[in-house]
Tab-separated table of C-alpha atoms and ligand atoms in Angstrom:
chain	number	residue	atom	x	y	z
Y	924	ALA	CA	-75.420	160.276	63.360
Y	925	PHE	CA	-74.636	157.715	60.775
Y	926	GLN	CA	-76.219	154.412	62.149
Y	927	ILE	CA	-74.929	150.824	61.246
Y	928	VAL	CA	-76.508	147.410	62.058
Y	929	VAL	CA	-73.859	144.758	62.234
Y	930	LEU	CA	-74.767	141.047	61.134
Y	931	VAL	CA	-72.561	138.274	62.859
Y	932	SER	CA	-72.317	134.478	63.140
Y	933	GLY	CA	-69.340	133.846	65.347
Y	934	PHE	CA	-66.239	135.057	67.406
Y	935	GLY	CA	-66.881	138.889	66.609
Y	936	SER	CA	-63.283	140.139	66.402
Y	937	ASN	CA	-64.338	142.512	63.584
Y	938	LEU	CA	-67.488	143.471	65.453
Y	939	GLN	CA	-65.179	144.404	68.391
Y	940	ALA	CA	-62.951	146.554	66.102
Y	941	LEU	CA	-66.318	148.350	64.899
Y	942	ILE	CA	-67.391	148.824	68.665
Y	943	GLU	CA	-64.181	150.545	69.230
Y	944	ALA	CA	-64.179	152.701	66.405
Y	945	SER	CA	-67.736	153.832	67.091
Y	946	ARG	CA	-66.543	154.877	70.651
Y	947	ALA	CA	-63.450	156.920	69.565
Y	948	SER	CA	-63.789	160.620	70.154
Y	949	SER	CA	-63.355	161.068	66.289
Y	950	SER	CA	-66.193	158.728	65.708
Y	951	VAL	CA	-68.719	159.496	62.850
Y	952	PHE	CA	-71.231	156.380	63.350
Y	953	SER	CA	-72.984	154.300	65.949
Y	954	ILE	CA	-74.116	150.815	66.117
Y	955	GLN	CA	-77.754	150.442	66.536
Y	956	ALA	CA	-78.002	146.737	66.784
Y	957	VAL	CA	-76.163	143.254	66.281
Y	958	ILE	CA	-78.036	140.428	64.815
Y	959	SER	CA	-76.833	136.949	64.778
Y	960	ASN	CA	-78.032	133.994	63.079
Y	961	ARG	CA	-76.503	131.586	65.776
Y	962	ASN	CA	-77.253	131.921	69.604
Y	963	ASP	CA	-73.853	130.720	70.394
Y	964	ALA	CA	-72.128	133.463	68.764
Y	965	TYR	CA	-69.387	134.894	71.013
Y	966	ALA	CA	-70.086	138.161	69.144
Y	967	LEU	CA	-73.423	138.390	71.060
Y	968	GLU	CA	-71.460	138.739	74.396
Y	969	ARG	CA	-69.164	141.554	72.926
Y	970	ALA	CA	-72.452	143.560	71.798
Y	971	GLN	CA	-73.916	142.913	75.249
Y	972	ALA	CA	-70.874	144.082	77.121
Y	973	ALA	CA	-71.016	147.335	74.926
Y	974	ASN	CA	-74.673	147.759	75.624
Y	975	ILE	CA	-75.544	147.138	72.028
Y	976	PRO	CA	-79.098	145.566	71.631
Y	977	THR	CA	-78.909	142.123	70.332
Y	978	PHE	CA	-81.159	139.954	68.200
Y	979	VAL	CA	-80.664	136.180	67.208
Y	980	ILE	CA	-82.664	135.049	64.204
Y	981	THR	CA	-81.958	131.227	63.945
Y	982	ALA	CA	-83.158	129.260	60.723
Y	983	THR	CA	-85.784	126.842	61.328
Y	984	ALA	CA	-85.720	123.289	59.766
Y	985	GLY	CA	-87.393	123.324	56.353
Y	986	GLN	CA	-87.299	127.095	56.157
Y	987	THR	CA	-86.743	128.590	52.998
Y	988	ARG	CA	-83.867	131.088	52.283
Y	989	GLU	CA	-86.454	133.543	51.216
Y	990	ASN	CA	-88.451	133.198	54.283
Y	991	TYR	CA	-85.369	133.652	56.582
Y	992	ASP	CA	-84.276	136.721	54.661
Y	993	GLN	CA	-87.724	138.229	54.768
Y	994	ILE	CA	-87.632	137.832	58.747
Y	995	LEU	CA	-84.098	139.278	58.642
Y	996	SER	CA	-85.379	142.169	56.295
Y	997	GLN	CA	-88.286	142.942	58.641
Y	998	HIS	CA	-85.722	143.422	61.589
Y	999	LEU	CA	-83.625	145.538	59.490
Y	1000	LYS	CA	-86.337	147.868	58.332
Y	1001	SER	CA	-87.351	148.339	62.091
Y	1002	PHE	CA	-84.003	149.907	62.608
Y	1003	ASN	CA	-83.846	151.797	59.084
Y	1004	PRO	CA	-80.005	151.650	59.169
Y	1005	ASP	CA	-77.815	153.673	56.988
Y	1006	LEU	CA	-75.594	150.683	56.456
Y	1007	ILE	CA	-75.509	147.194	57.227
Y	1008	VAL	CA	-72.188	145.582	57.777
Y	1009	MET	CA	-71.604	141.695	57.577
Y	1010	ALA	CA	-68.717	141.004	59.814
Y	1011	GLY	CA	-68.353	137.201	59.770
Y	1012	PHE	CA	-71.818	136.616	58.882
Y	1013	MET	CA	-71.837	133.028	57.158
Y	1014	ARG	CA	-75.151	133.026	55.410
Y	1015	ILE	CA	-75.823	133.350	51.788
Y	1016	LEU	CA	-78.331	135.967	51.061
Y	1017	SER	CA	-81.192	135.714	48.421
Y	1018	ALA	CA	-81.228	138.040	45.406
Y	1019	SER	CA	-84.415	139.429	46.603
Y	1020	PHE	CA	-82.727	140.517	49.864
Y	1021	THR	CA	-79.413	141.855	48.287
Y	1022	GLU	CA	-81.631	143.921	45.783
Y	1023	GLN	CA	-83.891	145.393	48.623
Y	1024	TRP	CA	-80.703	146.486	50.516
Y	1025	HIS	CA	-78.622	147.183	47.309
Y	1026	HIS	CA	-75.574	149.676	48.344
Y	1027	LYS	CA	-76.606	149.593	51.959
Y	1028	LEU	CA	-74.868	146.276	52.512
Y	1029	ILE	CA	-71.198	145.470	52.757
Y	1030	ASN	CA	-69.318	142.250	53.547
Y	1031	ILE	CA	-65.896	141.460	54.814
Y	1032	HIS	CA	-64.332	138.660	52.824
Y	1033	PRO	CA	-60.894	137.019	53.634
Y	1034	SER	CA	-59.298	136.966	50.126
Y	1035	LEU	CA	-58.325	139.188	47.378
Y	1036	LEU	CA	-61.435	139.061	45.518
Y	1037	PRO	CA	-62.293	137.945	42.726
Y	1038	LYS	CA	-59.770	135.301	43.964
Y	1039	TYR	CA	-61.445	132.818	46.249
Y	1040	PRO	CA	-65.257	133.624	46.879
Y	1041	GLY	CA	-66.643	131.352	49.445
Y	1042	LEU	CA	-64.984	129.198	52.071
Y	1043	ASN	CA	-61.455	128.005	53.264
Y	1044	THR	CA	-59.861	130.987	51.425
Y	1045	HIS	CA	-56.544	130.652	53.232
Y	1046	GLN	CA	-56.157	126.890	52.415
Y	1047	ARG	CA	-57.030	127.547	48.946
Y	1048	ALA	CA	-54.296	130.379	48.380
Y	1049	ILE	CA	-51.712	128.255	49.969
Y	1050	GLU	CA	-52.519	125.452	47.727
Y	1051	ALA	CA	-52.393	127.705	44.814
Y	1052	GLY	CA	-48.779	128.847	45.498
Y	1053	ASP	CA	-49.831	132.355	45.793
Y	1054	ASP	CA	-47.295	134.687	47.443
Y	1055	ARG	CA	-49.801	137.309	48.107
Y	1056	HIS	CA	-53.240	137.087	49.996
Y	1057	GLY	CA	-55.446	139.490	51.699
Y	1058	ILE	CA	-59.081	140.726	52.342
Y	1059	SER	CA	-61.736	142.729	50.489
Y	1060	VAL	CA	-64.570	144.879	51.596
Y	1061	HIS	CA	-67.417	144.803	49.086
Y	1062	TYR	CA	-70.758	145.767	48.299
Y	1063	VAL	CA	-73.196	142.609	48.406
Y	1064	ASN	CA	-74.916	141.460	45.573
Y	1065	ALA	CA	-76.818	138.487	44.310
Y	1066	GLU	CA	-73.572	136.707	43.374
Y	1067	VAL	CA	-71.793	135.372	46.257
Y	1068	ASP	CA	-68.725	137.567	47.110
Y	1069	GLY	CA	-69.256	139.150	43.688
Y	1070	GLY	CA	-70.291	142.694	44.336
Y	1071	THR	CA	-68.269	145.866	43.814
Y	1072	ILE	CA	-64.972	145.944	45.696
Y	1073	ILE	CA	-64.541	148.954	48.033
Y	1074	ALA	CA	-61.278	148.317	49.397
Y	1075	GLN	CA	-58.586	145.626	49.740
Y	1076	ALA	CA	-55.457	145.137	51.916
Y	1077	ASP	CA	-52.964	142.556	51.377
Y	1078	LEU	CA	-50.133	140.321	53.047
Y	1079	ALA	CA	-47.324	138.058	51.886
Y	1080	ILE	CA	-47.700	134.139	52.381
Y	1081	GLU	CA	-44.528	132.673	53.916
Y	1082	SER	CA	-43.181	129.354	52.909
Y	1083	ASN	CA	-44.149	127.940	56.423
Y	1084	ASP	CA	-47.505	129.376	56.557
Y	1085	THR	CA	-50.563	127.569	57.819
Y	1086	PRO	CA	-54.337	128.515	57.183
Y	1087	GLN	CA	-54.138	129.222	61.200
Y	1088	LYS	CA	-51.068	131.513	60.927
Y	1089	ILE	CA	-52.561	133.384	57.982
Y	1090	ALA	CA	-55.950	133.932	59.656
Y	1091	GLN	CA	-54.205	135.861	62.577
Y	1092	ARG	CA	-52.635	138.254	60.069
Y	1093	VAL	CA	-55.774	138.419	58.167
Y	1094	HIS	CA	-57.642	139.227	61.307
Y	1095	GLN	CA	-55.394	142.157	62.080
Y	1096	LEU	CA	-55.840	143.654	58.679
Y	1097	GLU	CA	-59.634	143.264	58.775
Y	1098	HIS	CA	-59.557	145.191	62.172
Y	1099	GLN	CA	-57.899	148.165	60.488
Y	1100	LEU	CA	-59.780	147.987	57.231
Y	1101	LEU	CA	-63.497	147.468	58.125
Y	1102	PRO	CA	-63.792	150.500	60.491
Y	1103	LYS	CA	-61.867	152.513	58.027
Y	1104	VAL	CA	-64.425	151.645	55.161
Y	1105	VAL	CA	-67.360	152.133	57.335
Y	1106	MET	CA	-66.124	155.553	58.505
Y	1107	ALA	CA	-65.318	156.525	54.904
Y	1108	ILE	CA	-68.843	155.631	53.970
Y	1109	ALA	CA	-70.433	157.667	56.916
Y	1110	ARG	CA	-68.519	160.542	56.154
Y	1111	GLY	CA	-69.749	160.390	52.519
Y	1112	GLU	CA	-66.134	159.818	51.157
Y	1113	ILE	CA	-67.309	156.629	49.401
Y	1114	CYS	CA	-70.610	156.119	47.935
Y	1115	TYR	CA	-72.182	154.110	45.020
Y	1116	SER	CA	-74.390	155.639	42.490
Y	1117	LYS	CA	-76.271	153.502	39.735
Y	1118	ALA	CA	-74.951	155.689	36.892
Y	1119	ASP	CA	-71.347	156.132	38.032
Y	1120	GLY	CA	-70.730	152.962	40.289
Y	1121	LEU	CA	-68.326	153.428	43.074
Y	1122	VAL	CA	-67.445	156.965	43.649
Y	1123	TYR	CA	-64.682	158.318	46.121
Y	1124	HIS	CA	-64.928	161.796	47.394
Y	1125	HIS	CA	-61.542	163.331	48.712
E	310	LIG	C1	-63.404	137.075	59.096
E	310	LIG	O1	-62.048	136.719	58.972
E	310	LIG	C2	-64.217	137.395	57.961
E	310	LIG	O2	-63.643	138.006	56.899
E	310	LIG	C3	-64.600	136.143	57.715
E	310	LIG	O3	-64.902	135.334	58.795
E	310	LIG	C4	-64.159	135.811	59.726
E	310	LIG	C5	-65.046	136.379	61.013
E	310	LIG	O4	-64.258	136.795	62.179
E	310	LIG	N1	-65.860	136.111	56.801
E	310	LIG	C6	-66.146	135.085	55.740
E	310	LIG	O5	-65.610	134.298	55.606
E	310	LIG	C7	-67.442	135.574	55.239
E	310	LIG	N2	-67.780	134.496	54.133
E	310	LIG	P1	-64.814	137.547	63.456
E	310	LIG	O6	-66.007	136.901	63.758
E	310	LIG	O7	-63.958	137.473	64.528
E	310	LIG	O8	-65.191	138.888	63.191
């Protein structure tokens, strides 16, 4: 079966959506392991409750980004996953890491990229007066939130919206879209080739 490793840092509601999708009778993928950069991530409890092996790799004081990423990479190599999914993983990855895992590494980001890479995306969309906002699933390259976009979903910003209210609706969209994209990649409906870029097979 198609095997994924999920990278997390926090609450893990997107991990939960992936766990549920991986257990559906129609499932085409399984989760080999969950890796967190924080030992207090609630996502770890979700993985343990689902009997998925968990690993915590915390950054140590003075450690270079390259060194952290090498250790992360060594763990990933031991799993040899078909796909690595960043589901609320809040670290920037070095160019050598993203090159090494190029087109096996996807991220979910809470904005309609290329708008609002980085943090505080809901606040920034409200302040800009946008009436649409949303989420993107994209391949990861060396540019933060800059890789090829695979899929997006959008929602309306209401006049009385707050970042917290938007975050709830964003999460609902994410829990639909992220498992869908993983399933499409697992089925070979979406792939990336150097020559043609993103390719959809229907
Ligand atoms: C999600 O909204 C995800 O889009 C965002 O963190 C949240 C994690 O929620 N990711 C980023 O901001 C990446 N820079 P979760 O832990 O409940 O899945």
